mmCIF file of C-alpha atoms in Angstrom:
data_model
loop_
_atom_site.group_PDB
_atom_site.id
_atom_site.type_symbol
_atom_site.label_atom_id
_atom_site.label_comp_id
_atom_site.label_asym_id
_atom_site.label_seq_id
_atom_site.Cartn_x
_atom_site.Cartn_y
_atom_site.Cartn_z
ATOM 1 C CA UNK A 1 -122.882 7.957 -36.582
ATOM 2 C CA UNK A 2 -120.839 8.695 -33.480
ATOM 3 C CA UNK A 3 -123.477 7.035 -31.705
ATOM 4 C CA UNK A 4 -121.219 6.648 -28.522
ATOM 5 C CA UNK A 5 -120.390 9.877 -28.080
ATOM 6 C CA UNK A 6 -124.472 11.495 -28.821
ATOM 7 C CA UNK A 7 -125.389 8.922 -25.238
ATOM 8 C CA UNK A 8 -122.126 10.232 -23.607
ATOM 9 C CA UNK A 9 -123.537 13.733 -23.916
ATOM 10 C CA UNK A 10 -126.945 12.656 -24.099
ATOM 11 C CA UNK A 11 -127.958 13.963 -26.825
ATOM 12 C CA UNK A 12 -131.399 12.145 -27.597
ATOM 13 C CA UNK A 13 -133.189 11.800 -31.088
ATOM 14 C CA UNK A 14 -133.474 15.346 -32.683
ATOM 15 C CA UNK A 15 -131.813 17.334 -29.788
ATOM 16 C CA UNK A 16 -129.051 20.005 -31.109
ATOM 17 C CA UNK A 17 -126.805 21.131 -27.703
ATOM 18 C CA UNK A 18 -126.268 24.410 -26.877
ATOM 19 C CA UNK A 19 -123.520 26.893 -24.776
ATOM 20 C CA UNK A 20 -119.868 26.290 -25.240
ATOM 21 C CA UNK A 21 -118.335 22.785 -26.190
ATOM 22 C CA UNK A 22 -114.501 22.923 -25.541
ATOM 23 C CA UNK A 23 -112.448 19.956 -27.327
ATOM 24 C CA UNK A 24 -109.148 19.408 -26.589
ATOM 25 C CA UNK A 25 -105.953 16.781 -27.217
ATOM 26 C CA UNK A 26 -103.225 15.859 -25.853
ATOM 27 C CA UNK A 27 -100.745 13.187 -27.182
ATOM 28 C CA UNK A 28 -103.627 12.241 -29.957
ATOM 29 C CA UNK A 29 -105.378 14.025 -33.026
ATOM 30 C CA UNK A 30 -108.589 15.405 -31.932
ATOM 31 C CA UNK A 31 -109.588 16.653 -34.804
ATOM 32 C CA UNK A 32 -112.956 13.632 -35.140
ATOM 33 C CA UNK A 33 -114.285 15.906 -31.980
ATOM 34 C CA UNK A 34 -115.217 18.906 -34.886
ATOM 35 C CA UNK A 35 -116.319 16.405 -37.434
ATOM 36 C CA UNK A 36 -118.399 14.822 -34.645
ATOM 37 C CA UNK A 37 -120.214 18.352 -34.339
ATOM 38 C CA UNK A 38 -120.260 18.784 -37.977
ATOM 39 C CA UNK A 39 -122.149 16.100 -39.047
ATOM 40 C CA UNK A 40 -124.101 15.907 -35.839
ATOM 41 C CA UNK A 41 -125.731 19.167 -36.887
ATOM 42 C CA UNK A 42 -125.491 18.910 -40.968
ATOM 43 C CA UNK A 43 -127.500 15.496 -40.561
ATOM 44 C CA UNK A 44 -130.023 17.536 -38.310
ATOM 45 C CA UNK A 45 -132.097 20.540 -38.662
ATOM 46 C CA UNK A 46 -129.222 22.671 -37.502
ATOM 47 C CA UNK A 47 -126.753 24.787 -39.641
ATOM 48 C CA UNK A 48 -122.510 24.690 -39.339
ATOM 49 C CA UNK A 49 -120.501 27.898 -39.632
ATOM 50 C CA UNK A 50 -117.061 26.889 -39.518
ATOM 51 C CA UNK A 51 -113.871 29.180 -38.493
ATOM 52 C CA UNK A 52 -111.363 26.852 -40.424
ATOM 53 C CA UNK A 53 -108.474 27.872 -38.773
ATOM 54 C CA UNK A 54 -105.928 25.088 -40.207
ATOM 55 C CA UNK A 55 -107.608 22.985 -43.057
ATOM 56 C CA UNK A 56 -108.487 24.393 -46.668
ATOM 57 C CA UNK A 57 -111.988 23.685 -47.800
ATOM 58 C CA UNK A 58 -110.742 20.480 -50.200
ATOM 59 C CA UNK A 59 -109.246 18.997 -47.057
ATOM 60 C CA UNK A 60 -112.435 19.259 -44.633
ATOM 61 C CA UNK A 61 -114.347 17.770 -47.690
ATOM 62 C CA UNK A 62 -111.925 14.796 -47.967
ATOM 63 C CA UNK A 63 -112.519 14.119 -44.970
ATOM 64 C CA UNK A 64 -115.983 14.341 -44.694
ATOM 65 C CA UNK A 65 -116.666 12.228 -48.193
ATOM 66 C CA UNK A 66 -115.270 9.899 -45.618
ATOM 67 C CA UNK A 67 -118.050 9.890 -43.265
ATOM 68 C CA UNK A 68 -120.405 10.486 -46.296
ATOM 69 C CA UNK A 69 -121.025 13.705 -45.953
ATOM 70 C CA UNK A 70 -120.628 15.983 -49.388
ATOM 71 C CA UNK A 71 -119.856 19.497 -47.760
ATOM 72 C CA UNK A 72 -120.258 20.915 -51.178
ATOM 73 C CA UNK A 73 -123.522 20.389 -50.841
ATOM 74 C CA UNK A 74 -124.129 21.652 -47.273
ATOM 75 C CA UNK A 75 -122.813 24.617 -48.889
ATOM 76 C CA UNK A 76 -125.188 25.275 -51.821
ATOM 77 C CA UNK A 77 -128.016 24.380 -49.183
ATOM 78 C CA UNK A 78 -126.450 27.064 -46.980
ATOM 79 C CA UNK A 79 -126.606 24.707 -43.845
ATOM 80 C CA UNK A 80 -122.998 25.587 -43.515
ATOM 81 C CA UNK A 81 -120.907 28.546 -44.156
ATOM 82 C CA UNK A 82 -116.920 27.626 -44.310
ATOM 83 C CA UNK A 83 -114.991 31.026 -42.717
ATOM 84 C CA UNK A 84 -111.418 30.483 -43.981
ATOM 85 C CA UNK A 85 -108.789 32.104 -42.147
ATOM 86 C CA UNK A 86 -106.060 29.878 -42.912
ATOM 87 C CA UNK A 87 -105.856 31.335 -46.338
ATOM 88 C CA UNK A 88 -106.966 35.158 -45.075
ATOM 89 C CA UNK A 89 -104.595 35.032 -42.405
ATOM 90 C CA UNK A 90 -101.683 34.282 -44.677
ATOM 91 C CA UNK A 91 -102.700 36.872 -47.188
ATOM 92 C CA UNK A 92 -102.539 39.552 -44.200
ATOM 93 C CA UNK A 93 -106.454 40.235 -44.562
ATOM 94 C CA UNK A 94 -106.659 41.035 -41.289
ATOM 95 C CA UNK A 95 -104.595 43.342 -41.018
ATOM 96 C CA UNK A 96 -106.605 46.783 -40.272
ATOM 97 C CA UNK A 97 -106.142 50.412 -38.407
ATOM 98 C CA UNK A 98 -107.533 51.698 -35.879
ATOM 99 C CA UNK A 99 -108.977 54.479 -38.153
ATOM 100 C CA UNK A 100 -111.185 51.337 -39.413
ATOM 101 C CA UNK A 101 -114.914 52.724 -39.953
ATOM 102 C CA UNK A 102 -116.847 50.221 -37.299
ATOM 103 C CA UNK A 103 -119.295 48.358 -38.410
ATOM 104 C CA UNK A 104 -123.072 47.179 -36.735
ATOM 105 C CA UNK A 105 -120.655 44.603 -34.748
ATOM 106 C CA UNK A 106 -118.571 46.996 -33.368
ATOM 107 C CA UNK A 107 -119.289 45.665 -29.806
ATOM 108 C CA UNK A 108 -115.721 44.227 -30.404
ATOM 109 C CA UNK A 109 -113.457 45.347 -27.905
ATOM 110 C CA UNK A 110 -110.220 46.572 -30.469
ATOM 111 C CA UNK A 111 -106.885 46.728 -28.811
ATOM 112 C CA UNK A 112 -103.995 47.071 -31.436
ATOM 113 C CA UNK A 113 -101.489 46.349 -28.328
ATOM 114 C CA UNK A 114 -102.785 42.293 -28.503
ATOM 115 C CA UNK A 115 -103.526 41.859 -32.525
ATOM 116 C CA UNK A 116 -107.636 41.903 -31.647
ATOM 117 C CA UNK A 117 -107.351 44.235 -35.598
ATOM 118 C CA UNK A 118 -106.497 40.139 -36.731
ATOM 119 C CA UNK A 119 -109.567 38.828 -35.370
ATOM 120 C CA UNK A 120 -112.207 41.283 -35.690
ATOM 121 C CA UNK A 121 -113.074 40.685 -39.055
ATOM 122 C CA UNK A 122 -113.741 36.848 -37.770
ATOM 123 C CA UNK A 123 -116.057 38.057 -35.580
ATOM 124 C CA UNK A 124 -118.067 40.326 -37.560
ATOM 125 C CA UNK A 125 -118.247 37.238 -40.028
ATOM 126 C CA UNK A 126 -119.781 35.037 -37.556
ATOM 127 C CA UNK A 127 -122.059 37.440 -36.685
ATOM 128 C CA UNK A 128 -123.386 38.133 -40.552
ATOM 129 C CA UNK A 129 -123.605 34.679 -41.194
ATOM 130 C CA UNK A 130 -125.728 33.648 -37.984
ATOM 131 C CA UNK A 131 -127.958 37.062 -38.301
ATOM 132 C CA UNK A 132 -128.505 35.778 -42.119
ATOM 133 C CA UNK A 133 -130.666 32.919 -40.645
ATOM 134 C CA UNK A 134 -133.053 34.163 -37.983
ATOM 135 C CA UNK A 135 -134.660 30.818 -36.189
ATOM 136 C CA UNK A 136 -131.986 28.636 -37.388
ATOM 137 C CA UNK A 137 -130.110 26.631 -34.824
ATOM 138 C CA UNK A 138 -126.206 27.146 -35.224
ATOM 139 C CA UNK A 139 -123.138 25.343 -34.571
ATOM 140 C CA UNK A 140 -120.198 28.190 -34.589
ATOM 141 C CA UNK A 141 -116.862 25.428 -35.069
ATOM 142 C CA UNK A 142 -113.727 26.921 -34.331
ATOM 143 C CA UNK A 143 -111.729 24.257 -36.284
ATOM 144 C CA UNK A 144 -108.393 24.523 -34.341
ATOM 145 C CA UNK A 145 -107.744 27.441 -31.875
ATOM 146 C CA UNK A 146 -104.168 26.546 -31.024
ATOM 147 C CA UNK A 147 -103.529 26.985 -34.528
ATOM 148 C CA UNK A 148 -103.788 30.912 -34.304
ATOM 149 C CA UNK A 149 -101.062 30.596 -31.818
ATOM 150 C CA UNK A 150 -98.702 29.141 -34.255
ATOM 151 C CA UNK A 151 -99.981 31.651 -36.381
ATOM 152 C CA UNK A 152 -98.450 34.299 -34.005
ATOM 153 C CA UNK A 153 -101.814 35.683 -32.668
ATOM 154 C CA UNK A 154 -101.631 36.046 -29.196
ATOM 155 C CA UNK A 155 -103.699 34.070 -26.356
ATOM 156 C CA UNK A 156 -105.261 37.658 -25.233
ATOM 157 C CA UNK A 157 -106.324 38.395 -28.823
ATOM 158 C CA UNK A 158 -107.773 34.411 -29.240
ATOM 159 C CA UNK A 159 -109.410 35.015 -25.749
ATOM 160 C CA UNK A 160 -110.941 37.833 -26.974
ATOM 161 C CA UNK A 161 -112.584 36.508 -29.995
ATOM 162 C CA UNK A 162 -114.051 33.243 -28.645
ATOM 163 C CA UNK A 163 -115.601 35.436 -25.597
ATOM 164 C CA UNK A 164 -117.478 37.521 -28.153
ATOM 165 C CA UNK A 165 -118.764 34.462 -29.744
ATOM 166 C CA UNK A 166 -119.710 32.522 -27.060
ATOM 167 C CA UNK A 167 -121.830 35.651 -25.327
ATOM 168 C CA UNK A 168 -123.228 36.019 -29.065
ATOM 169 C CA UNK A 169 -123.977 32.584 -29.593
ATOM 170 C CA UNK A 170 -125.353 32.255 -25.609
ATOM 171 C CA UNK A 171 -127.602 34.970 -26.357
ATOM 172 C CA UNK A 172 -129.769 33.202 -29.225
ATOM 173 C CA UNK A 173 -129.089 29.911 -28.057
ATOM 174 C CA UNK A 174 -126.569 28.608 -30.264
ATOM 175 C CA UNK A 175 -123.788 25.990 -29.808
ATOM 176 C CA UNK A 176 -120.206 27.282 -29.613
ATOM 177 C CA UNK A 177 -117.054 24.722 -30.209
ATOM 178 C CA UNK A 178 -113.666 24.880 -29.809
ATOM 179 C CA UNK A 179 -110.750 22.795 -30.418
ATOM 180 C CA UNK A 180 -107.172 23.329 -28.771
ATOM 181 C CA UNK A 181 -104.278 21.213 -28.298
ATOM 182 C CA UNK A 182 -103.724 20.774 -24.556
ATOM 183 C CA UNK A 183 -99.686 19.592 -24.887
ATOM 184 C CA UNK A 184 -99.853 18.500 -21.417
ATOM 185 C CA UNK A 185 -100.871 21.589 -20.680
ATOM 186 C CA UNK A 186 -103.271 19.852 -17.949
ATOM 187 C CA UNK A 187 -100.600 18.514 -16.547
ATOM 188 C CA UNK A 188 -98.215 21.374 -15.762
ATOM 189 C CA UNK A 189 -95.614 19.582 -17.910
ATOM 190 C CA UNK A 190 -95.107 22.435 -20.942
ATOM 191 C CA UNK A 191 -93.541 26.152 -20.330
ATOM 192 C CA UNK A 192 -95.939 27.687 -22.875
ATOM 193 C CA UNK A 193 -97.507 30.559 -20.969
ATOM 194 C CA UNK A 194 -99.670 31.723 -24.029
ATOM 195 C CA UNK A 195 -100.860 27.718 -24.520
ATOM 196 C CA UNK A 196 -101.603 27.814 -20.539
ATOM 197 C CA UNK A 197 -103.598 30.669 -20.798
ATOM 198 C CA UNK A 198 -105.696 29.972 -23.664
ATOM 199 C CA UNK A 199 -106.376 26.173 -22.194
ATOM 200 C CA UNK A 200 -106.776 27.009 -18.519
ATOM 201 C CA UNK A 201 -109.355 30.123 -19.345
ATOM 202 C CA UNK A 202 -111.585 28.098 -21.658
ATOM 203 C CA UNK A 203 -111.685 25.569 -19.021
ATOM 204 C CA UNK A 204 -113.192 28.414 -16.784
ATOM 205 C CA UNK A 205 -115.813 29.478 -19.388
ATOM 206 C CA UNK A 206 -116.692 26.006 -20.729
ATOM 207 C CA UNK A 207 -120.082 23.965 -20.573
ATOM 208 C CA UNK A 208 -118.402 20.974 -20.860
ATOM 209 C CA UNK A 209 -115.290 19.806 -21.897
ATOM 210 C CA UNK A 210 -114.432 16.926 -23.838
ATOM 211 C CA UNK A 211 -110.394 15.804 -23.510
ATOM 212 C CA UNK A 212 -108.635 13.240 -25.821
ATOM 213 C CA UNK A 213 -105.295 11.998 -24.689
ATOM 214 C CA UNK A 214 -103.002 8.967 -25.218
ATOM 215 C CA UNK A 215 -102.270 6.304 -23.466
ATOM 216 C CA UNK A 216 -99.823 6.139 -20.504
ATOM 217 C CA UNK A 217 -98.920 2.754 -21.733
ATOM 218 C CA UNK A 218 -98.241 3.871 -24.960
ATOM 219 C CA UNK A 219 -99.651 3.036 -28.707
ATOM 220 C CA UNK A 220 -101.918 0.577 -28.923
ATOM 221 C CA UNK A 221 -103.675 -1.346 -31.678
ATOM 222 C CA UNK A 222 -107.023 -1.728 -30.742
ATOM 223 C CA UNK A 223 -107.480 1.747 -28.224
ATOM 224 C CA UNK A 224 -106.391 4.997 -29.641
ATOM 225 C CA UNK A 225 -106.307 6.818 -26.524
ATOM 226 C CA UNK A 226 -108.279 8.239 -23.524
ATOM 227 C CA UNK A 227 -111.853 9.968 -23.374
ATOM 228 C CA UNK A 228 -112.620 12.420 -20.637
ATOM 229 C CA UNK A 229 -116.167 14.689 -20.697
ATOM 230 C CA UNK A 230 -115.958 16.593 -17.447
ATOM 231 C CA UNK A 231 -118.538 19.423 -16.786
ATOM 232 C CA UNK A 232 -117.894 22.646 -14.620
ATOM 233 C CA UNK A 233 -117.878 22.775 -10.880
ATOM 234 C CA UNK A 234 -120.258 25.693 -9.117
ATOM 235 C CA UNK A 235 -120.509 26.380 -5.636
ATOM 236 C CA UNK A 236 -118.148 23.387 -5.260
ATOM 237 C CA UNK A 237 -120.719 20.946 -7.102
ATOM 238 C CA UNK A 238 -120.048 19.661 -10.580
ATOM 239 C CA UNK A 239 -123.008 19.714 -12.660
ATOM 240 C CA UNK A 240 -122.344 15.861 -13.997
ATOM 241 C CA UNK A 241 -119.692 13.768 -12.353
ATOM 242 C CA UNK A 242 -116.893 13.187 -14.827
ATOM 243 C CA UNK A 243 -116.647 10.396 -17.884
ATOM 244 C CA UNK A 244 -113.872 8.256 -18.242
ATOM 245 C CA UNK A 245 -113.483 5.693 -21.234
ATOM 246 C CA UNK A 246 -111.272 4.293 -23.931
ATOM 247 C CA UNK A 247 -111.665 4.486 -27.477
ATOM 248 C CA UNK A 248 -111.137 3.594 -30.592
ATOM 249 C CA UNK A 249 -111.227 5.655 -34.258
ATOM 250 C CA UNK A 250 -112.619 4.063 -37.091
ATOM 251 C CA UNK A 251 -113.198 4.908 -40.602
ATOM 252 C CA UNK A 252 -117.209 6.356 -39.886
ATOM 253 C CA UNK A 253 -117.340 7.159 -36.441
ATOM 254 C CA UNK A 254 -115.862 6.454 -32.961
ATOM 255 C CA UNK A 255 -116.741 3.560 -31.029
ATOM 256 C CA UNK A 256 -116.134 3.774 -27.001
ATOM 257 C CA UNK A 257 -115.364 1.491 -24.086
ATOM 258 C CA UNK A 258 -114.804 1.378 -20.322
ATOM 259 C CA UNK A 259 -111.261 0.703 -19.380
ATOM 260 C CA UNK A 260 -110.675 -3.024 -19.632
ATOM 261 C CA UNK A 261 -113.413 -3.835 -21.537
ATOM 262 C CA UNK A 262 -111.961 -3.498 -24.912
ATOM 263 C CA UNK A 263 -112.044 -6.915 -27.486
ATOM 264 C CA UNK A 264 -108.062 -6.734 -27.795
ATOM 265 C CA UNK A 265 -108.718 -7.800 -23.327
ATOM 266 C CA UNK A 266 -111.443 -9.731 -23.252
#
């Protein structure tokens, strides 16, 4: 399953990545980039905690009975741990004072002035839920960031939480991922300063990034849009040069083609 996209990255046999994965779209639904990590490390000997930041639990496992994967019972297996803050966001659960007692992850930085008292409690999760498996190898999904904005958290607060869980994740060797929506944001074309921030500074922290966009030419019926993987650039020198390739999204996994070399051309 997602075959293409495991020699992409290389990842060979057994191997579970590590550092932070950022996913974005632009133009296209992205979403098969988290269900790519989920059952990458649900089918392995890794574990899944997933910040569902736009989906309900019955709509992730729709989904997934898609791909064959029964996330009801990656759940009583506790190989993944579903944080919902669709539904706890819209309750107002995390809404708390400063006069909050801190807990043992108090390490969060708390700043009232950018909504961080919305996000905490995320955090802390995280943390319980990876510290509750010493030795396992975790995948910490952040289902759709860009969703908090439309949530009316700010970037800063957003920011905020994904640093803490990439450092935490870094630190024991886990796998952070993140999806965002780019809007064009890559391309300058959008006057969303929030959407600009969040995008361009997880572009600075990332390991790699993997971009979806459509076409320039518009739909098409056998290629769904444009792949980019790109890796960051230090001291001038990118780690990997850059991947470039069309494909196409079908019912069990994602197949993927140079440019021009699709069956609808050939």
């Amino acid at each position: 399953m997602f075959n293409d996209l495991k020699w992409l990255l290389e990842i060979r046999g057994g191997e579970l990545p590590n550092g932070f994965s950022l996913l974005s779209d632009d133009g296209v639904d992205g979403k098969f980039l988290i269900y790519f990590y989920l059952t990458l490390f649900l089918d392995g000997p890794g574990h899944v905690c997933l910040v569902a930041t736009s989906s309900t639990f019955a709509r992730l496992s729709t989904v997934a009975q898609k791909l064959g994967f029964d996330l009801a019972s990656y759940v009583a297996k506790e190989k993944l741990v579903v944080v919902d803050c669709f539904s706890q966001l819209l309750d107002g659960v995390f809404s708390c004072s400063a006069a909050a007692q801190p807990n043992v992850h108090s390490s969060f930085v708390l700043d009232e002035s950018v909504g961080d008292a919305q996000l905490r409690p995320v955090y802390e999760t995280v943390c319980s839920v990876i510290d509750g498996k010493p030795g396992a190898k975790w995948c910490v999904l952040v289902e759709d960031a860009s969703q908090l904005l439309n949530a009316g958290v700010r970037a800063n607060a957003i920011l905020n939480l994904l640093h803490y869980c990439r450092v935490r994740t870094q630190q024991s060797g886990h796998l952070l991922a993140a999806l965002v929506h780019a809007e064009s944001v890559l391309n300058d074309s959008v006057d969303d300063d929030d959407a600009a921030m969040l995008v361009n500074t997880l572009l600075h922290w990332c390991d790699v990034h993997i971009g979806v966009s459509s076409l320039k030419s518009g739909l098409h019926q056998h290629i769904h849009g444009h792949l980019r993987i790109e890796w960051p650039v230090q001291n001038g020198v990118a780690k990997k040069p850059p991947v470039e390739r069309h494909f196409k999204v079908l019912d069990r996994t994602v197949t993927v083609f140079a440019k021009g070399t699709s069956s609808a051309v050939l």
